[in-house]
Coordinates of C-alpha atoms and ligand atoms in Angstrom, one line a residue:
X1 CA 87.5 96.9 99.5
X2 CA 90.8 96.6 97.8
X3 CA 93.7 94.2 97.3
X4 CA 96.8 95.6 99.0
X5 CA 100.3 94.5 98.0
X6 CA 103.4 95.3 99.9
X7 CA 106.4 94.6 97.7
X8 CA 110.1 94.4 98.8
X9 CA 109.4 97.2 101.3
X10 CA 112.5 98.7 103.0
X11 CA 112.8 101.6 105.5
X12 CA 116.0 102.7 107.2
X13 CA 116.4 105.2 110.0
X14 CA 119.6 106.9 111.0
X15 CA 121.2 105.4 114.1
X16 CA 119.8 101.9 113.6
X17 CA 122.2 99.1 112.8
X18 CA 119.5 97.3 110.7
X19 CA 116.7 98.4 108.5
X20 CA 113.5 99.2 110.6
X21 CA 111.6 97.4 107.8
X22 CA 113.6 94.8 105.8
X23 CA 112.3 93.6 102.5
X24 CA 108.8 92.8 103.5
X25 CA 106.4 91.2 101.0
X26 CA 102.7 90.8 101.8
X27 CA 99.5 90.4 99.9
X28 CA 96.2 91.3 101.6
X29 CA 93.0 90.3 99.9
X30 CA 90.0 92.5 99.6
X31 CA 87.9 92.4 102.8
X32 CA 90.4 90.6 104.9
X33 CA 91.4 91.5 108.5
X34 CA 95.1 91.0 108.9
X35 CA 96.9 91.4 112.2
X36 CA 100.5 92.7 112.3
X37 CA 102.0 90.9 115.3
X38 CA 105.4 91.3 116.8
X39 CA 107.4 92.7 119.7
X40 CA 107.9 96.4 120.4
X41 CA 110.2 98.0 117.8
X42 CA 109.8 95.3 115.2
X43 CA 108.5 97.8 112.6
X44 CA 104.7 97.5 112.7
X45 CA 103.9 101.2 112.9
X46 CA 106.5 102.0 110.4
X47 CA 104.9 99.8 107.8
X48 CA 101.5 101.4 108.5
X49 CA 103.0 104.9 108.2
X50 CA 104.4 104.0 104.8
X51 CA 100.9 102.8 103.7
X52 CA 99.3 106.1 104.8
X53 CA 102.2 108.2 103.3
X54 CA 103.5 109.5 106.6
X55 CA 106.9 107.9 105.7
X56 CA 108.4 107.3 102.3
X57 CA 110.0 103.8 101.8
X58 CA 113.6 103.6 100.9
X59 CA 112.9 100.8 98.5
X60 CA 109.9 98.7 97.3
X61 CA 106.3 99.5 96.5
X62 CA 102.8 99.5 98.0
X63 CA 100.0 98.9 95.6
X64 CA 96.2 99.0 96.0
X65 CA 94.3 97.2 93.2
X66 CA 97.7 97.0 91.3
X67 CA 98.3 100.8 91.3
X68 CA 101.1 102.2 93.3
X69 CA 100.1 104.3 96.3
X70 CA 103.4 106.0 96.7
X71 CA 102.8 108.7 94.2
X72 CA 99.4 109.6 95.7
X73 CA 99.3 112.2 98.5
X74 CA 98.2 110.9 101.9
X75 CA 94.7 112.5 101.9
X76 CA 93.9 110.9 98.5
X77 CA 95.0 107.3 99.3
X78 CA 91.6 106.3 100.7
X79 CA 93.5 105.0 103.8
X80 CA 92.6 105.9 107.3
X81 CA 94.6 105.1 110.4
X82 CA 93.2 105.0 114.0
X83 CA 95.9 105.6 116.6
X84 CA 96.3 104.1 120.0
X85 CA 95.6 107.4 121.7
X86 CA 92.5 108.2 119.5
X87 CA 93.6 111.8 118.6
X88 CA 90.0 113.1 118.7
X89 CA 89.7 116.9 118.2
X90 CA 89.2 118.2 121.7
X91 CA 87.2 121.3 121.0
X92 CA 84.7 119.5 118.6
X93 CA 81.8 117.5 120.0
X94 CA 81.3 113.9 118.9
X95 CA 79.1 114.7 116.0
X96 CA 81.6 117.2 114.6
X97 CA 84.5 114.8 115.2
X98 CA 82.8 112.0 113.3
X99 CA 81.5 114.2 110.5
X100 CA 84.9 115.9 110.0
X101 CA 86.1 114.1 106.9
X102 CA 82.8 114.7 105.1
X103 CA 82.8 118.4 106.1
X104 CA 86.3 118.7 104.6
X105 CA 84.9 117.3 101.3
X106 CA 82.2 120.0 101.3
X107 CA 79.3 117.6 101.7
X108 CA 75.9 119.1 102.6
X109 CA 75.2 119.3 106.3
X110 CA 71.9 117.3 106.3
X111 CA 73.7 114.4 104.5
X112 CA 76.6 114.6 107.0
X113 CA 74.1 114.5 109.9
X114 CA 72.4 111.3 108.6
X115 CA 75.8 109.6 108.0
X116 CA 77.1 110.6 111.5
X117 CA 74.0 109.1 113.1
X118 CA 74.5 105.9 111.1
X119 CA 78.1 105.7 112.1
X120 CA 77.3 106.3 115.8
X121 CA 74.7 103.6 115.7
X122 CA 77.2 101.2 114.1
X123 CA 79.6 101.7 117.0
X124 CA 76.7 101.5 119.5
X125 CA 76.9 105.1 120.7
X126 CA 73.7 106.7 119.5
X127 CA 73.2 109.2 122.3
X128 CA 76.4 111.1 122.9
X129 CA 76.7 113.3 119.8
X130 CA 76.8 116.5 121.7
X131 CA 79.4 115.6 124.2
X132 CA 83.1 116.6 124.0
X133 CA 85.8 113.9 123.9
X134 CA 86.9 114.7 127.5
X135 CA 83.4 113.8 128.7
X136 CA 83.8 110.2 127.3
X137 CA 85.4 107.1 128.7
X138 CA 88.4 105.5 127.0
X139 CA 86.3 102.9 125.3
X140 CA 83.8 105.5 124.1
X141 CA 86.6 107.7 122.7
X142 CA 87.9 104.6 120.9
X143 CA 84.5 104.0 119.3
X144 CA 84.2 107.6 118.2
X145 CA 87.6 107.4 116.6
X146 CA 86.5 104.3 114.8
X147 CA 83.3 106.0 113.6
X148 CA 85.3 109.0 112.4
X149 CA 87.6 106.7 110.5
X150 CA 84.8 104.8 108.8
X151 CA 82.5 107.6 107.8
X152 CA 84.3 108.3 104.5
X153 CA 84.2 104.6 103.5
X154 CA 87.9 104.1 103.4
X155 CA 89.5 101.5 101.0
X156 CA 91.8 100.5 103.8
X157 CA 91.5 100.8 107.6
X158 CA 94.6 100.7 109.7
X159 CA 94.3 100.2 113.4
X160 CA 97.5 100.8 115.4
X161 CA 97.1 98.9 118.8
X162 CA 93.6 100.4 119.2
X163 CA 92.8 98.4 122.3
X164 CA 96.0 98.7 124.4
X165 CA 94.6 101.6 126.5
X166 CA 91.5 99.8 127.5
X167 CA 90.9 97.5 130.5
X168 CA 90.5 93.8 129.8
X169 CA 86.7 93.8 129.9
X170 CA 86.3 96.7 127.5
X171 CA 89.0 95.2 125.3
X172 CA 86.9 92.0 124.8
X173 CA 83.9 94.1 123.9
X174 CA 85.7 96.3 121.5
X175 CA 87.4 93.3 119.8
X176 CA 84.0 91.9 119.0
X177 CA 82.6 95.2 117.8
X178 CA 85.6 95.7 115.5
X179 CA 85.3 92.3 113.9
X180 CA 81.5 92.7 113.5
X181 CA 81.9 96.1 111.9
X182 CA 84.8 95.0 109.7
X183 CA 82.8 92.1 108.3
X184 CA 79.7 94.1 107.9
X185 CA 81.4 96.9 105.9
X186 CA 83.8 94.4 104.3
X187 CA 86.6 96.9 104.6
X188 CA 90.2 95.6 104.2
X189 CA 91.8 96.1 107.6
X190 CA 95.2 95.9 109.2
X191 CA 95.2 95.6 113.0
X192 CA 98.5 96.1 114.9
X193 CA 99.0 94.3 118.1
X194 CA 101.7 92.7 120.2
X195 CA 99.3 90.4 121.9
X196 CA 99.3 87.0 120.3
X197 CA 95.9 86.0 121.7
X198 CA 94.3 89.1 120.3
X199 CA 95.7 88.5 116.9
X200 CA 94.4 84.9 117.0
X201 CA 90.9 86.0 118.1
X202 CA 90.6 88.8 115.5
X203 CA 92.5 88.0 112.3
X204 CA 91.9 86.1 109.2
X205 CA 95.6 86.1 108.7
X206 CA 98.6 87.1 110.9
X207 CA 101.8 88.7 109.7
X208 CA 104.5 87.8 112.3
X209 CA 107.3 90.4 112.3
X210 CA 110.6 90.3 114.1
X211 CA 113.4 92.9 113.7
X212 CA 111.8 94.4 110.6
X213 CA 111.5 91.0 108.9
X214 CA 108.3 89.1 108.1
X215 CA 108.7 85.6 109.7
X216 CA 105.5 84.0 108.7
X217 CA 102.2 85.1 107.1
X218 CA 99.3 82.6 107.4
X219 CA 96.1 81.8 109.2
X220 CA 96.0 81.7 113.0
X221 CA 95.4 78.0 113.0
X222 CA 98.5 77.4 110.9
X223 CA 100.7 79.1 113.5
X224 CA 99.7 76.4 115.9
X225 CA 99.9 73.4 113.6
X226 CA 102.0 74.4 110.5
X227 CA 104.4 77.2 111.5
X228 CA 107.1 78.3 109.0
X229 CA 110.0 78.2 111.4
X230 CA 110.8 77.5 115.0
X231 CA 110.7 81.2 115.8
X232 CA 107.1 81.5 114.7
X233 CA 106.2 78.2 116.5
X234 CA 107.8 79.4 119.8
X235 CA 105.9 82.8 119.6
X236 CA 102.7 80.8 119.6
X237 CA 103.7 78.6 122.5
X238 CA 105.3 75.8 120.7
X239 CA 107.6 73.8 123.0
X240 CA 108.4 70.5 121.3
X241 CA 111.2 70.5 118.8
X242 CA 112.9 67.3 117.5
X243 CA 115.9 67.3 115.1
X244 CA 115.4 64.9 112.2
X245 CA 117.0 63.8 109.0
X246 CA 115.0 63.3 105.9
X247 CA 115.3 59.9 104.3
X248 CA 112.8 59.5 101.4
X249 CA 109.4 60.1 103.0
X250 CA 110.6 59.2 106.5
X251 CA 112.2 61.4 109.1
X252 CA 114.9 59.8 111.2
X253 CA 115.2 61.1 114.7
X254 CA 116.7 60.2 118.0
X255 CA 113.2 58.9 119.0
X256 CA 113.2 56.5 116.0
X257 CA 111.7 56.8 112.6
X258 CA 108.8 59.2 112.2
X259 CA 106.1 58.6 109.6
X260 CA 105.3 62.1 108.2
X261 CA 102.1 63.2 106.5
X262 CA 102.9 66.9 106.1
X263 CA 102.5 68.2 102.5
X264 CA 105.8 70.1 102.7
X265 CA 108.0 67.1 102.6
X266 CA 109.7 68.2 99.3
X267 CA 110.5 71.6 100.8
X268 CA 112.2 70.1 103.8
X269 CA 116.0 70.0 103.8
X270 CA 117.9 66.9 104.8
X271 CA 118.4 68.2 108.3
X272 CA 115.2 69.7 109.7
X273 CA 113.2 70.2 112.9
X274 CA 109.8 68.6 113.7
X275 CA 107.3 70.2 116.0
X276 CA 104.1 69.0 117.6
X277 CA 101.6 70.9 119.8
X278 CA 101.5 69.5 123.4
X279 CA 97.7 69.0 123.0
X280 CA 98.2 66.8 119.9
X281 CA 100.4 64.2 121.7
X282 CA 98.6 61.1 122.9
X283 CA 99.8 59.0 125.8
X284 CA 98.7 55.5 126.9
X285 CA 99.8 52.9 129.3
X286 CA 99.9 50.3 126.5
X287 CA 101.5 50.3 123.1
X288 CA 98.2 50.7 121.1
X289 CA 99.2 52.9 118.2
X290 CA 100.4 51.6 114.8
X291 CA 102.9 54.3 114.1
X292 CA 105.1 57.0 115.7
X293 CA 104.7 55.3 119.1
X294 CA 107.6 55.5 121.6
X295 CA 108.2 54.4 125.1
X296 CA 108.8 57.2 127.6
X297 CA 109.0 58.1 131.2
X298 CA 106.8 60.7 133.0
X299 CA 109.2 63.4 134.5
X300 CA 106.6 65.7 135.9
X301 CA 102.9 66.3 136.1
X302 CA 101.5 69.9 136.4
X303 CA 97.8 70.3 137.0
X304 CA 96.5 73.6 135.7
X305 CA 92.8 73.4 136.0
X306 CA 91.1 72.3 132.8
X307 CA 94.4 70.8 131.5
X308 CA 97.2 68.8 133.0
X309 CA 100.7 69.1 131.5
X310 CA 103.2 66.2 131.4
X311 CA 106.9 66.4 130.7
X312 CA 108.0 63.1 129.2
X313 CA 111.5 61.8 128.6
X314 CA 112.0 59.6 125.6
X315 CA 115.6 58.6 125.3
X316 CA 117.3 62.0 125.6
X317 CA 114.4 64.0 124.3
X318 CA 112.0 65.8 126.5
X319 CA 108.5 66.4 125.1
X320 CA 105.5 68.2 126.7
X321 CA 102.0 66.9 126.4
X322 CA 98.8 68.6 127.5
X323 CA 95.6 66.6 128.2
X324 CA 92.2 67.7 129.5
X325 CA 92.1 67.1 133.2
X326 CA 88.5 65.7 133.1
X327 CA 88.4 62.0 133.3
X328 CA 92.1 61.3 133.0
X329 CA 93.7 58.4 134.6
X330 CA 96.1 58.7 137.3
X331 CA 99.3 59.0 135.4
X332 CA 102.1 60.1 137.8
X333 CA 105.8 60.8 137.9
X334 CA 108.1 58.0 137.0
X335 CA 105.4 56.0 135.2
X336 CA 106.4 54.3 132.0
X337 CA 104.0 55.2 129.2
X338 CA 103.7 55.1 125.4
X339 CA 103.8 58.4 123.6
X340 CA 102.1 58.7 120.2
X341 CA 102.9 61.5 117.7
X342 CA 100.1 61.2 115.1
X343 CA 101.6 61.5 111.6
X344 CA 99.2 64.2 110.5
X345 CA 99.9 66.3 113.6
X346 CA 103.7 66.6 113.4
X347 CA 105.1 69.4 111.3
X348 CA 108.6 69.8 109.8
X349 CA 110.5 73.1 109.4
X350 CA 113.9 74.0 108.0
X351 CA 115.1 76.3 110.8
Ligands
ATP1 N1 110.8 108.6 113.1 C1 111.8 107.7 113.4 N2 113.1 108.0 113.5 C2 114.0 107.2 113.9 N3 113.8 105.9 114.2 C3 112.5 105.5 114.2 C4 111.4 106.4 113.8 N4 110.2 105.7 113.9 C5 110.6 104.5 114.3 N5 111.9 104.3 114.5 C6 112.6 103.1 114.9 O1 112.2 102.1 114.0 C7 112.0 100.8 114.7 C8 110.6 100.3 114.4 O2 109.7 101.2 115.0 P1 108.1 101.0 115.0 O3 107.5 102.2 115.6 O4 107.7 100.7 113.6 O5 107.9 99.7 115.9 P2 106.6 99.0 116.4 O6 106.7 97.6 115.9 O7 105.4 99.8 116.0 O8 106.8 99.0 118.0 P3 105.7 99.2 119.2 O9 105.0 97.9 119.4 O10 106.5 99.6 120.4 O11 104.7 100.3 118.8 C9 112.3 101.1 116.2 O12 113.6 100.7 116.5 C10 112.1 102.6 116.3 O13 113.0 103.1 117.3
MG2 MG1 103.9 100.8 117.0

């Protein structure tokens, strides 16, 4: 349970034409579960390795409760990392694997035994203490690795793509277990993934990283409705982008004037870009809205089960709208309709 601060963190590797980690700043509150999300090679693991002490940064600092971690040796940082491939000790049984950290500390065996049982109960594996890792399934090995990481009550738990080796069904189960345990123990946790859906399901906050740079750091919900830039919006499935010019509190666009309710109006530059989620656009066959209502033409209708997606042309701008399929009218290609962009659902960004 600690506040972690990553300050101006930089890491360079030979042979790369950009820093692997480029001036990253991040505050993680005590007890939070934060996901590091980004494509392969963007620097996620490198940041974790700097937190554990496996790599030294070239610049910047990492602090836990306002004290630098960088001068503390790895084993004294109170940070544990669980790797994708579990790295259980093959010749030790499950009890010995889980109790390892306490044994190293010279703790009495009867106390270790009690604690190991507690941890195996926590990860829902009470009966496998005498088995060797190779006698376990992938999901069981992952849970043992988690129990082993948690036994010494770490200040910080780092999980590097812990679910990527599991099949879809096990992944769902493990996700739930990780969140339950994380909240129960209230341990500050970083969870690395390149799966956007997984990050949304698990995390209190998501740090989106591209090419070593932090793009956006906010709650999952904000990525959908208030992304910091178009890159972040697109990563979360954003498809509607409208260029606008700020004029007092209004945004002028090719569609017409947009009334805007976003609280970041002062931060927007004169030339900016507005986005809206497809599911937040409303359409109607009559002009029934009092603001941000524009006449458009249905270009295509794609039925995809629970939802139907419409591409709509308004002047030269194409927008996508997604409506629940249940009970919708019979809107079809080439219909003229009215499109409504609710003022509290559009969101402006500078780039
Ligand atoms: N020890 C190293 N020596 C040289 N280059 C490295 C080293 N470790 C990582 N890199 C490079 O740094 C960049 C970031 O690597 P990193 O492992 O942090 O990516 P990642 O986001 O964890 O990717 P993945 O999702 O594939 O695990 C990559 O271009 C990688 O090739
Ligand atoms: Mg990695």
